[in-house]
């Protein structure tokens, strides 16, 4: 009896395990942003959407297809039209098309490898036609071309290419150093030209300022001379009114004699002036006046002679 009970207990236990496995095989859960592909005896049967589903035990099997956006990165080495080797990193974002889950699951065994092959083919078809400078300038254009070609091909396999970004263009280190040197030399040339233009403008402005200063100085000298002439004219008129019988020639001679002595005073008081020997007798002033009058009377016949200083040996020398 005990043996029979033990046997029945084992049968129930085995039956329970079978029931449990059958239930586990029957229930299948599909998560959000995924889809399920159901095969019945190895043949495609249907597509499952997110939620809980019931499968035929031991007859159907489900596989999960990820519908989220995925990203894969590649680095393509190629040569430009001017024989410069560059590394071009490419970042591709893709996802499975919701209406082409069957193609994405069955037509490609390794989507990333296929995408990598098409990226290499597209880059190698565009960059060798461009120089290094053009490659840098058309970086966004290369991205658009790669994305367009890749999308047109991969859409037939059930994949949508969202972006295909050329993230950088990396030439050889020596080439990059040479490009930096060229750029630095060009900037130095522009800076030198700017400094030259600034110096030129500064010199022009200085010349204009000097010309303006000389013009103002000339106007000042002319005004000064005009003031002297006006002052002399006024002095002569007042002197003739104060001293009856005095002529304009006498007044001019007196003024010139006064200026002559003022000049000698200025020369004597300046630093570094040598000793001057002047007549000490009172008649010397009369001699100077006579010479000035003679110069005025004979001034109309030709150019005025340069003023000279007559040196007379005086009894005692006077130092100023």
PDB file of C-alpha atoms in Angstrom:
ATOM      1  CA  UNK A   1       0.000   0.000   0.000  1.00  0.00           C
ATOM      2  CA  UNK A   2       2.844   2.301   0.831  1.00  0.00           C
ATOM      3  CA  UNK A   3       4.506   1.518  -2.484  1.00  0.00           C
ATOM      4  CA  UNK A   4       1.294   2.336  -4.344  1.00  0.00           C
ATOM      5  CA  UNK A   5       0.967   5.666  -2.560  1.00  0.00           C
ATOM      6  CA  UNK A   6       4.575   6.530  -3.349  1.00  0.00           C
ATOM      7  CA  UNK A   7       4.021   5.715  -7.013  1.00  0.00           C
ATOM      8  CA  UNK A   8       0.904   7.839  -7.194  1.00  0.00           C
ATOM      9  CA  UNK A   9       2.694  10.700  -5.509  1.00  0.00           C
ATOM     10  CA  UNK A  10       5.493  10.553  -8.078  1.00  0.00           C
ATOM     11  CA  UNK A  11       2.967  10.496 -10.918  1.00  0.00           C
ATOM     12  CA  UNK A  12       1.209  13.550  -9.540  1.00  0.00           C
ATOM     13  CA  UNK A  13       4.517  15.346  -9.117  1.00  0.00           C
ATOM     14  CA  UNK A  14       5.549  14.576 -12.695  1.00  0.00           C
ATOM     15  CA  UNK A  15       2.167  15.631 -13.967  1.00  0.00           C
ATOM     16  CA  UNK A  16       2.431  18.894 -12.065  1.00  0.00           C
ATOM     17  CA  UNK A  17       5.824  19.588 -13.591  1.00  0.00           C
ATOM     18  CA  UNK A  18       4.438  18.898 -17.056  1.00  0.00           C
ATOM     19  CA  UNK A  19       1.504  21.221 -16.396  1.00  0.00           C
ATOM     20  CA  UNK A  20       3.893  23.926 -15.146  1.00  0.00           C
ATOM     21  CA  UNK A  21       6.142  23.619 -18.202  1.00  0.00           C
ATOM     22  CA  UNK A  22       3.106  23.706 -20.454  1.00  0.00           C
ATOM     23  CA  UNK A  23       1.861  26.862 -18.794  1.00  0.00           C
ATOM     24  CA  UNK A  24       5.291  28.483 -19.088  1.00  0.00           C
ATOM     25  CA  UNK A  25       5.434  27.483 -22.710  1.00  0.00           C
ATOM     26  CA  UNK A  26       1.952  28.830 -23.298  1.00  0.00           C
ATOM     27  CA  UNK A  27       2.292  32.299 -21.776  1.00  0.00           C
ATOM     28  CA  UNK A  28       4.588  34.824 -23.479  1.00  0.00           C
ATOM     29  CA  UNK A  29       5.016  38.516 -22.558  1.00  0.00           C
ATOM     30  CA  UNK A  30       6.086  41.199 -25.061  1.00  0.00           C
ATOM     31  CA  UNK A  31       7.561  44.354 -23.525  1.00  0.00           C
ATOM     32  CA  UNK A  32       6.998  47.921 -24.724  1.00  0.00           C
ATOM     33  CA  UNK A  33       9.235  49.069 -27.612  1.00  0.00           C
ATOM     34  CA  UNK A  34       9.662  45.454 -28.714  1.00  0.00           C
ATOM     35  CA  UNK A  35       7.767  43.028 -30.899  1.00  0.00           C
ATOM     36  CA  UNK A  36       7.471  39.246 -30.983  1.00  0.00           C
ATOM     37  CA  UNK A  37       7.931  36.963 -33.967  1.00  0.00           C
ATOM     38  CA  UNK A  38       6.077  33.639 -33.579  1.00  0.00           C
ATOM     39  CA  UNK A  39       7.096  30.509 -35.440  1.00  0.00           C
ATOM     40  CA  UNK A  40       4.931  27.366 -35.527  1.00  0.00           C
ATOM     41  CA  UNK A  41       6.969  24.275 -36.145  1.00  0.00           C
ATOM     42  CA  UNK A  42       9.750  26.514 -37.505  1.00  0.00           C
ATOM     43  CA  UNK A  43       7.545  28.508 -39.881  1.00  0.00           C
ATOM     44  CA  UNK A  44       6.655  32.169 -39.447  1.00  0.00           C
ATOM     45  CA  UNK A  45       3.166  32.507 -38.080  1.00  0.00           C
ATOM     46  CA  UNK A  46       2.422  36.006 -36.724  1.00  0.00           C
ATOM     47  CA  UNK A  47       3.731  39.210 -35.105  1.00  0.00           C
ATOM     48  CA  UNK A  48       3.051  39.842 -31.428  1.00  0.00           C
ATOM     49  CA  UNK A  49       2.593  43.340 -29.995  1.00  0.00           C
ATOM     50  CA  UNK A  50       3.404  44.396 -26.407  1.00  0.00           C
ATOM     51  CA  UNK A  51       1.377  42.524 -23.782  1.00  0.00           C
ATOM     52  CA  UNK A  52       0.635  38.956 -22.596  1.00  0.00           C
ATOM     53  CA  UNK A  53       0.098  36.295 -25.258  1.00  0.00           C
ATOM     54  CA  UNK A  54      -0.755  32.570 -25.321  1.00  0.00           C
ATOM     55  CA  UNK A  55       1.261  30.186 -27.458  1.00  0.00           C
ATOM     56  CA  UNK A  56       0.536  26.643 -28.482  1.00  0.00           C
ATOM     57  CA  UNK A  57       2.698  24.533 -26.190  1.00  0.00           C
ATOM     58  CA  UNK A  58       5.521  22.618 -27.871  1.00  0.00           C
ATOM     59  CA  UNK A  59       4.330  23.861 -31.277  1.00  0.00           C
ATOM     60  CA  UNK A  60       5.023  27.583 -31.256  1.00  0.00           C
ATOM     61  CA  UNK A  61       8.117  29.526 -30.331  1.00  0.00           C
ATOM     62  CA  UNK A  62       8.474  33.337 -29.995  1.00  0.00           C
ATOM     63  CA  UNK A  63      11.448  35.619 -30.622  1.00  0.00           C
ATOM     64  CA  UNK A  64      11.892  39.217 -29.480  1.00  0.00           C
ATOM     65  CA  UNK A  65      12.677  42.062 -31.955  1.00  0.00           C
ATOM     66  CA  UNK A  66      13.946  45.330 -30.431  1.00  0.00           C
ATOM     67  CA  UNK A  67      12.228  48.400 -31.885  1.00  0.00           C
ATOM     68  CA  UNK A  68      14.327  51.006 -29.999  1.00  0.00           C
ATOM     69  CA  UNK A  69      16.821  53.310 -31.706  1.00  0.00           C
ATOM     70  CA  UNK A  70      20.319  51.879 -31.756  1.00  0.00           C
ATOM     71  CA  UNK A  71      23.627  53.524 -32.491  1.00  0.00           C
ATOM     72  CA  UNK A  72      26.740  52.067 -34.041  1.00  0.00           C
ATOM     73  CA  UNK A  73      30.068  53.828 -34.687  1.00  0.00           C
ATOM     74  CA  UNK A  74      32.677  53.160 -37.340  1.00  0.00           C
ATOM     75  CA  UNK A  75      36.020  54.677 -38.300  1.00  0.00           C
ATOM     76  CA  UNK A  76      36.754  54.747 -42.015  1.00  0.00           C
ATOM     77  CA  UNK A  77      40.285  55.345 -43.315  1.00  0.00           C
ATOM     78  CA  UNK A  78      40.518  56.768 -46.809  1.00  0.00           C
ATOM     79  CA  UNK A  79      42.632  59.026 -49.030  1.00  0.00           C
ATOM     80  CA  UNK A  80      41.650  62.437 -50.290  1.00  0.00           C
ATOM     81  CA  UNK A  81      42.135  63.744 -53.813  1.00  0.00           C
ATOM     82  CA  UNK A  82      45.413  65.458 -52.792  1.00  0.00           C
ATOM     83  CA  UNK A  83      46.833  62.171 -51.423  1.00  0.00           C
ATOM     84  CA  UNK A  84      46.254  62.786 -47.703  1.00  0.00           C
ATOM     85  CA  UNK A  85      45.141  59.824 -45.595  1.00  0.00           C
ATOM     86  CA  UNK A  86      42.424  60.656 -43.084  1.00  0.00           C
ATOM     87  CA  UNK A  87      40.394  58.849 -40.441  1.00  0.00           C
ATOM     88  CA  UNK A  88      36.657  59.603 -40.638  1.00  0.00           C
ATOM     89  CA  UNK A  89      34.568  58.532 -37.620  1.00  0.00           C
ATOM     90  CA  UNK A  90      30.924  57.899 -38.557  1.00  0.00           C
ATOM     91  CA  UNK A  91      28.054  57.508 -36.104  1.00  0.00           C
ATOM     92  CA  UNK A  92      24.880  55.808 -37.429  1.00  0.00           C
ATOM     93  CA  UNK A  93      21.539  55.707 -35.619  1.00  0.00           C
ATOM     94  CA  UNK A  94      18.955  53.216 -36.881  1.00  0.00           C
ATOM     95  CA  UNK A  95      15.844  51.309 -35.822  1.00  0.00           C
ATOM     96  CA  UNK A  96      13.569  48.566 -37.111  1.00  0.00           C
ATOM     97  CA  UNK A  97      10.583  49.755 -39.147  1.00  0.00           C
ATOM     98  CA  UNK A  98       7.350  48.801 -37.400  1.00  0.00           C
ATOM     99  CA  UNK A  99       5.714  47.609 -40.612  1.00  0.00           C
ATOM    100  CA  UNK A 100       8.779  45.618 -41.716  1.00  0.00           C
ATOM    101  CA  UNK A 101       9.549  43.517 -38.661  1.00  0.00           C
ATOM    102  CA  UNK A 102       9.507  40.338 -40.744  1.00  0.00           C
ATOM    103  CA  UNK A 103      12.205  41.682 -43.128  1.00  0.00           C
ATOM    104  CA  UNK A 104      14.365  43.030 -40.296  1.00  0.00           C
ATOM    105  CA  UNK A 105      14.262  39.657 -38.484  1.00  0.00           C
ATOM    106  CA  UNK A 106      14.672  37.261 -41.379  1.00  0.00           C
ATOM    107  CA  UNK A 107      16.558  39.058 -44.163  1.00  0.00           C
ATOM    108  CA  UNK A 108      19.678  40.192 -42.268  1.00  0.00           C
ATOM    109  CA  UNK A 109      21.596  38.029 -39.847  1.00  0.00           C
ATOM    110  CA  UNK A 110      23.935  40.871 -38.746  1.00  0.00           C
ATOM    111  CA  UNK A 111      22.500  44.343 -39.406  1.00  0.00           C
ATOM    112  CA  UNK A 112      25.445  46.229 -37.924  1.00  0.00           C
ATOM    113  CA  UNK A 113      27.952  44.492 -40.186  1.00  0.00           C
ATOM    114  CA  UNK A 114      25.772  45.267 -43.189  1.00  0.00           C
ATOM    115  CA  UNK A 115      25.486  48.927 -42.179  1.00  0.00           C
ATOM    116  CA  UNK A 116      29.242  49.136 -41.702  1.00  0.00           C
ATOM    117  CA  UNK A 117      29.838  47.770 -45.216  1.00  0.00           C
ATOM    118  CA  UNK A 118      27.505  50.321 -46.799  1.00  0.00           C
ATOM    119  CA  UNK A 119      29.067  53.175 -44.783  1.00  0.00           C
ATOM    120  CA  UNK A 120      32.552  52.213 -45.971  1.00  0.00           C
ATOM    121  CA  UNK A 121      31.313  51.992 -49.537  1.00  0.00           C
ATOM    122  CA  UNK A 122      29.659  55.421 -49.376  1.00  0.00           C
ATOM    123  CA  UNK A 123      32.633  57.175 -47.750  1.00  0.00           C
ATOM    124  CA  UNK A 124      35.116  55.630 -50.172  1.00  0.00           C
ATOM    125  CA  UNK A 125      32.913  56.789 -53.038  1.00  0.00           C
ATOM    126  CA  UNK A 126      32.862  60.459 -51.983  1.00  0.00           C
ATOM    127  CA  UNK A 127      36.003  61.477 -50.078  1.00  0.00           C
ATOM    128  CA  UNK A 128      38.622  60.430 -52.701  1.00  0.00           C
ATOM    129  CA  UNK A 129      37.028  62.957 -55.084  1.00  0.00           C
ATOM    130  CA  UNK A 130      37.636  65.847 -52.649  1.00  0.00           C
ATOM    131  CA  UNK A 131      40.758  67.582 -51.436  1.00  0.00           C
ATOM    132  CA  UNK A 132      41.487  67.789 -47.739  1.00  0.00           C
ATOM    133  CA  UNK A 133      40.176  71.346 -47.488  1.00  0.00           C
ATOM    134  CA  UNK A 134      37.037  70.426 -49.433  1.00  0.00           C
ATOM    135  CA  UNK A 135      36.517  67.424 -47.155  1.00  0.00           C
ATOM    136  CA  UNK A 136      36.490  69.707 -44.117  1.00  0.00           C
ATOM    137  CA  UNK A 137      34.211  72.190 -45.863  1.00  0.00           C
ATOM    138  CA  UNK A 138      31.749  69.510 -47.049  1.00  0.00           C
ATOM    139  CA  UNK A 139      31.622  67.477 -43.840  1.00  0.00           C
ATOM    140  CA  UNK A 140      27.857  67.978 -43.457  1.00  0.00           C
ATOM    141  CA  UNK A 141      27.363  67.206 -47.159  1.00  0.00           C
ATOM    142  CA  UNK A 142      29.188  63.900 -46.732  1.00  0.00           C
ATOM    143  CA  UNK A 143      26.900  63.059 -43.786  1.00  0.00           C
ATOM    144  CA  UNK A 144      23.817  63.763 -45.887  1.00  0.00           C
ATOM    145  CA  UNK A 145      25.118  61.654 -48.789  1.00  0.00           C
ATOM    146  CA  UNK A 146      25.949  58.700 -46.505  1.00  0.00           C
ATOM    147  CA  UNK A 147      22.558  58.915 -44.795  1.00  0.00           C
ATOM    148  CA  UNK A 148      20.674  59.075 -48.116  1.00  0.00           C
ATOM    149  CA  UNK A 149      22.471  56.118 -49.674  1.00  0.00           C
ATOM    150  CA  UNK A 150      22.332  54.047 -46.500  1.00  0.00           C
ATOM    151  CA  UNK A 151      18.638  54.715 -45.945  1.00  0.00           C
ATOM    152  CA  UNK A 152      17.698  53.794 -49.494  1.00  0.00           C
ATOM    153  CA  UNK A 153      19.475  50.443 -49.126  1.00  0.00           C
ATOM    154  CA  UNK A 154      18.586  49.500 -45.544  1.00  0.00           C
ATOM    155  CA  UNK A 155      14.896  50.369 -45.908  1.00  0.00           C
ATOM    156  CA  UNK A 156      14.562  47.287 -48.124  1.00  0.00           C
ATOM    157  CA  UNK A 157      15.789  45.183 -45.187  1.00  0.00           C
ATOM    158  CA  UNK A 158      13.311  46.709 -42.741  1.00  0.00           C
ATOM    159  CA  UNK A 159      15.598  49.309 -41.121  1.00  0.00           C
ATOM    160  CA  UNK A 160      15.210  53.073 -40.945  1.00  0.00           C
ATOM    161  CA  UNK A 161      18.418  55.146 -40.871  1.00  0.00           C
ATOM    162  CA  UNK A 162      17.772  58.176 -38.672  1.00  0.00           C
ATOM    163  CA  UNK A 163      21.179  59.847 -38.903  1.00  0.00           C
ATOM    164  CA  UNK A 164      24.605  59.116 -40.316  1.00  0.00           C
ATOM    165  CA  UNK A 165      26.911  61.741 -38.837  1.00  0.00           C
ATOM    166  CA  UNK A 166      30.508  62.312 -39.841  1.00  0.00           C
ATOM    167  CA  UNK A 167      31.657  63.366 -36.369  1.00  0.00           C
ATOM    168  CA  UNK A 168      35.236  64.312 -37.254  1.00  0.00           C
ATOM    169  CA  UNK A 169      37.944  64.325 -39.923  1.00  0.00           C
ATOM    170  CA  UNK A 170      41.314  63.317 -38.541  1.00  0.00           C
ATOM    171  CA  UNK A 171      44.330  63.738 -40.842  1.00  0.00           C
ATOM    172  CA  UNK A 172      47.822  62.528 -40.032  1.00  0.00           C
ATOM    173  CA  UNK A 173      49.579  64.357 -37.188  1.00  0.00           C
ATOM    174  CA  UNK A 174      52.246  65.775 -39.512  1.00  0.00           C
ATOM    175  CA  UNK A 175      49.587  67.050 -41.908  1.00  0.00           C
ATOM    176  CA  UNK A 176      47.674  68.679 -39.053  1.00  0.00           C
ATOM    177  CA  UNK A 177      50.875  70.357 -37.817  1.00  0.00           C
ATOM    178  CA  UNK A 178      51.626  71.648 -41.320  1.00  0.00           C
ATOM    179  CA  UNK A 179      48.084  73.015 -41.641  1.00  0.00           C
ATOM    180  CA  UNK A 180      48.438  74.818 -38.317  1.00  0.00           C
ATOM    181  CA  UNK A 181      51.780  76.293 -39.431  1.00  0.00           C
ATOM    182  CA  UNK A 182      50.236  77.523 -42.686  1.00  0.00           C
ATOM    183  CA  UNK A 183      47.330  79.061 -40.815  1.00  0.00           C
ATOM    184  CA  UNK A 184      49.689  80.741 -38.340  1.00  0.00           C
ATOM    185  CA  UNK A 185      51.820  82.133 -41.185  1.00  0.00           C
ATOM    186  CA  UNK A 186      48.749  83.521 -42.954  1.00  0.00           C
ATOM    187  CA  UNK A 187      47.542  85.173 -39.769  1.00  0.00           C
ATOM    188  CA  UNK A 188      50.999  86.642 -39.176  1.00  0.00           C
ATOM    189  CA  UNK A 189      50.978  88.044 -42.720  1.00  0.00           C
ATOM    190  CA  UNK A 190      47.570  89.627 -42.183  1.00  0.00           C
ATOM    191  CA  UNK A 191      48.754  91.090 -38.869  1.00  0.00           C
ATOM    192  CA  UNK A 192      51.883  92.513 -40.539  1.00  0.00           C
ATOM    193  CA  UNK A 193      49.757  94.119 -43.272  1.00  0.00           C
ATOM    194  CA  UNK A 194      47.465  95.602 -40.647  1.00  0.00           C
ATOM    195  CA  UNK A 195      50.427  97.005 -38.724  1.00  0.00           C
ATOM    196  CA  UNK A 196      51.849  98.458 -41.947  1.00  0.00           C
ATOM    197  CA  UNK A 197      48.545 100.138 -42.776  1.00  0.00           C
ATOM    198  CA  UNK A 198      48.351 101.496 -39.229  1.00  0.00           C
ATOM    199  CA  UNK A 199      51.893 102.898 -39.455  1.00  0.00           C
ATOM    200  CA  UNK A 200      51.076 104.432 -42.837  1.00  0.00           C
ATOM    201  CA  UNK A 201      47.944 106.094 -41.491  1.00  0.00           C
ATOM    202  CA  UNK A 202      49.869 107.320 -38.432  1.00  0.00           C
ATOM    203  CA  UNK A 203      52.598 108.873 -40.575  1.00  0.00           C
ATOM    204  CA  UNK A 204      50.019 110.528 -42.839  1.00  0.00           C
ATOM    205  CA  UNK A 205      48.232 111.947 -39.818  1.00  0.00           C
ATOM    206  CA  UNK A 206      51.535 113.146 -38.350  1.00  0.00           C
ATOM    207  CA  UNK A 207      52.446 114.829 -41.639  1.00  0.00           C
ATOM    208  CA  UNK A 208      49.032 116.469 -41.763  1.00  0.00           C
ATOM    209  CA  UNK A 209      49.436 117.613 -38.178  1.00  0.00           C
ATOM    210  CA  UNK A 210      52.896 119.036 -38.912  1.00  0.00           C
ATOM    211  CA  UNK A 211      51.578 120.819 -41.991  1.00  0.00           C
ATOM    212  CA  UNK A 212      48.709 122.253 -39.975  1.00  0.00           C
ATOM    213  CA  UNK A 213      51.139 123.270 -37.231  1.00  0.00           C
ATOM    214  CA  UNK A 214      53.430 124.987 -39.723  1.00  0.00           C
ATOM    215  CA  UNK A 215      50.446 126.741 -41.280  1.00  0.00           C
ATOM    216  CA  UNK A 216      49.352 127.965 -37.869  1.00  0.00           C
ATOM    217  CA  UNK A 217      52.932 128.982 -37.066  1.00  0.00           C
ATOM    218  CA  UNK A 218      53.149 130.932 -40.329  1.00  0.00           C
ATOM    219  CA  UNK A 219      49.853 132.630 -39.556  1.00  0.00           C
ATOM    220  CA  UNK A 220      51.172 133.492 -36.107  1.00  0.00           C
ATOM    221  CA  UNK A 221      54.412 134.954 -37.477  1.00  0.00           C
ATOM    222  CA  UNK A 222      52.481 136.951 -40.089  1.00  0.00           C
ATOM    223  CA  UNK A 223      50.136 138.233 -37.394  1.00  0.00           C
ATOM    224  CA  UNK A 224      53.117 139.091 -35.193  1.00  0.00           C
ATOM    225  CA  UNK A 225      54.829 141.032 -37.977  1.00  0.00           C
ATOM    226  CA  UNK A 226      51.583 142.778 -38.822  1.00  0.00           C
ATOM    227  CA  UNK A 227      51.218 143.730 -35.150  1.00  0.00           C
ATOM    228  CA  UNK A 228      54.816 145.060 -35.119  1.00  0.00           C
ATOM    229  CA  UNK A 229      54.141 147.125 -38.236  1.00  0.00           C
ATOM    230  CA  UNK A 230      50.908 148.456 -36.762  1.00  0.00           C
ATOM    231  CA  UNK A 231      52.697 149.255 -33.515  1.00  0.00           C
ATOM    232  CA  UNK A 232      55.530 151.040 -35.291  1.00  0.00           C
ATOM    233  CA  UNK A 233      53.079 153.047 -37.357  1.00  0.00           C
ATOM    234  CA  UNK A 234      51.210 154.063 -34.236  1.00  0.00           C
ATOM    235  CA  UNK A 235      54.438 154.922 -32.398  1.00  0.00           C
ATOM    236  CA  UNK A 236      55.661 157.082 -35.274  1.00  0.00           C
ATOM    237  CA  UNK A 237      52.404 159.011 -35.392  1.00  0.00           C
ATOM    238  CA  UNK A 238      52.400 159.609 -31.625  1.00  0.00           C
ATOM    239  CA  UNK A 239      56.085 160.631 -31.634  1.00  0.00           C
ATOM    240  CA  UNK A 240      55.561 163.131 -34.456  1.00  0.00           C
ATOM    241  CA  UNK A 241      52.650 164.613 -32.556  1.00  0.00           C
ATOM    242  CA  UNK A 242      54.698 164.867 -29.322  1.00  0.00           C
ATOM    243  CA  UNK A 243      57.933 166.188 -30.922  1.00  0.00           C
ATOM    244  CA  UNK A 244      57.217 168.852 -33.519  1.00  0.00           C
ATOM    245  CA  UNK A 245      59.539 168.795 -36.517  1.00  0.00           C
ATOM    246  CA  UNK A 246      60.491 165.120 -36.123  1.00  0.00           C
ATOM    247  CA  UNK A 247      60.373 163.117 -39.291  1.00  0.00           C
ATOM    248  CA  UNK A 248      59.333 159.509 -39.755  1.00  0.00           C
ATOM    249  CA  UNK A 249      62.956 158.725 -40.579  1.00  0.00           C
ATOM    250  CA  UNK A 250      64.117 160.046 -37.214  1.00  0.00           C
ATOM    251  CA  UNK A 251      61.492 158.014 -35.366  1.00  0.00           C
ATOM    252  CA  UNK A 252      62.371 154.819 -37.265  1.00  0.00           C
ATOM    253  CA  UNK A 253      66.069 155.316 -36.540  1.00  0.00           C
ATOM    254  CA  UNK A 254      65.346 155.735 -32.839  1.00  0.00           C
ATOM    255  CA  UNK A 255      63.202 152.606 -32.770  1.00  0.00           C
ATOM    256  CA  UNK A 256      65.830 150.560 -34.606  1.00  0.00           C
ATOM    257  CA  UNK A 257      68.546 151.831 -32.267  1.00  0.00           C
ATOM    258  CA  UNK A 258      66.473 150.753 -29.255  1.00  0.00           C
ATOM    259  CA  UNK A 259      65.925 147.308 -30.755  1.00  0.00           C
ATOM    260  CA  UNK A 260      69.612 147.043 -31.533  1.00  0.00           C
ATOM    261  CA  UNK A 261      70.565 147.599 -27.903  1.00  0.00           C
ATOM    262  CA  UNK A 262      67.810 145.211 -26.738  1.00  0.00           C
ATOM    263  CA  UNK A 263      69.292 142.569 -29.018  1.00  0.00           C
ATOM    264  CA  UNK A 264      72.745 143.083 -27.562  1.00  0.00           C
ATOM    265  CA  UNK A 265      71.265 142.715 -24.095  1.00  0.00           C
ATOM    266  CA  UNK A 266      69.594 139.419 -24.985  1.00  0.00           C
ATOM    267  CA  UNK A 267      72.801 138.075 -26.520  1.00  0.00           C
ATOM    268  CA  UNK A 268      74.808 139.025 -23.442  1.00  0.00           C
ATOM    269  CA  UNK A 269      72.457 137.364 -20.965  1.00  0.00           C
ATOM    270  CA  UNK A 270      72.249 134.001 -22.730  1.00  0.00           C
ATOM    271  CA  UNK A 271      74.260 131.063 -21.478  1.00  0.00           C
ATOM    272  CA  UNK A 272      77.511 130.399 -23.316  1.00  0.00           C
ATOM    273  CA  UNK A 273      77.804 133.932 -24.751  1.00  0.00           C
ATOM    274  CA  UNK A 274      81.374 135.145 -25.274  1.00  0.00           C
ATOM    275  CA  UNK A 275      82.694 138.569 -24.183  1.00  0.00           C
ATOM    276  CA  UNK A 276      81.574 141.531 -26.331  1.00  0.00           C
ATOM    277  CA  UNK A 277      83.679 144.704 -26.563  1.00  0.00           C
ATOM    278  CA  UNK A 278      81.536 147.797 -27.012  1.00  0.00           C
ATOM    279  CA  UNK A 279      82.441 151.486 -27.108  1.00  0.00           C
ATOM    280  CA  UNK A 280      82.090 153.031 -23.652  1.00  0.00           C
ATOM    281  CA  UNK A 281      81.998 156.695 -24.673  1.00  0.00           C
ATOM    282  CA  UNK A 282      78.579 158.405 -25.025  1.00  0.00           C
ATOM    283  CA  UNK A 283      79.344 159.342 -28.646  1.00  0.00           C
ATOM    284  CA  UNK A 284      79.072 155.729 -29.672  1.00  0.00           C
ATOM    285  CA  UNK A 285      75.266 155.976 -29.617  1.00  0.00           C
ATOM    286  CA  UNK A 286      75.504 158.904 -32.049  1.00  0.00           C
ATOM    287  CA  UNK A 287      77.688 156.794 -34.361  1.00  0.00           C
ATOM    288  CA  UNK A 288      75.156 153.942 -34.280  1.00  0.00           C
ATOM    289  CA  UNK A 289      72.298 156.345 -35.019  1.00  0.00           C
ATOM    290  CA  UNK A 290      74.232 157.860 -37.932  1.00  0.00           C
ATOM    291  CA  UNK A 291      74.865 154.404 -39.393  1.00  0.00           C
ATOM    292  CA  UNK A 292      71.193 153.415 -39.014  1.00  0.00           C
ATOM    293  CA  UNK A 293      70.045 156.623 -40.764  1.00  0.00           C
ATOM    294  CA  UNK A 294      72.557 155.996 -43.546  1.00  0.00           C
ATOM    295  CA  UNK A 295      71.190 152.472 -43.929  1.00  0.00           C
ATOM    296  CA  UNK A 296      67.620 153.737 -44.092  1.00  0.00           C
ATOM    297  CA  UNK A 297      68.434 156.395 -46.703  1.00  0.00           C
ATOM    298  CA  UNK A 298      70.297 153.908 -48.915  1.00  0.00           C
ATOM    299  CA  UNK A 299      67.896 150.970 -48.435  1.00  0.00           C
ATOM    300  CA  UNK A 300      65.882 151.689 -51.544  1.00  0.00           C
ATOM    301  CA  UNK A 301      68.745 151.067 -53.956  1.00  0.00           C
ATOM    302  CA  UNK A 302      69.116 147.347 -53.375  1.00  0.00           C
ATOM    303  CA  UNK A 303      68.819 144.575 -50.865  1.00  0.00           C
ATOM    304  CA  UNK A 304      69.560 145.388 -47.254  1.00  0.00           C
ATOM    305  CA  UNK A 305      73.088 144.380 -46.251  1.00  0.00           C
ATOM    306  CA  UNK A 306      73.524 141.991 -43.375  1.00  0.00           C
ATOM    307  CA  UNK A 307      73.884 143.860 -40.104  1.00  0.00           C
ATOM    308  CA  UNK A 308      77.417 144.046 -38.842  1.00  0.00           C
ATOM    309  CA  UNK A 309      78.809 144.865 -35.473  1.00  0.00           C
ATOM    310  CA  UNK A 310      81.649 147.366 -35.356  1.00  0.00           C
ATOM    311  CA  UNK A 311      84.197 146.411 -32.774  1.00  0.00           C
ATOM    312  CA  UNK A 312      85.994 149.412 -31.283  1.00  0.00           C
ATOM    313  CA  UNK A 313      88.882 149.092 -28.885  1.00  0.00           C
ATOM    314  CA  UNK A 314      87.601 150.842 -25.785  1.00  0.00           C
ATOM    315  CA  UNK A 315      89.800 152.158 -22.977  1.00  0.00           C
ATOM    316  CA  UNK A 316      88.447 149.688 -20.364  1.00  0.00           C
ATOM    317  CA  UNK A 317      86.595 146.476 -21.516  1.00  0.00           C
ATOM    318  CA  UNK A 318      83.109 145.967 -20.206  1.00  0.00           C
ATOM    319  CA  UNK A 319      81.885 142.406 -19.729  1.00  0.00           C
ATOM    320  CA  UNK A 320      78.174 141.516 -19.778  1.00  0.00           C
TER     321      UNK A 320
END
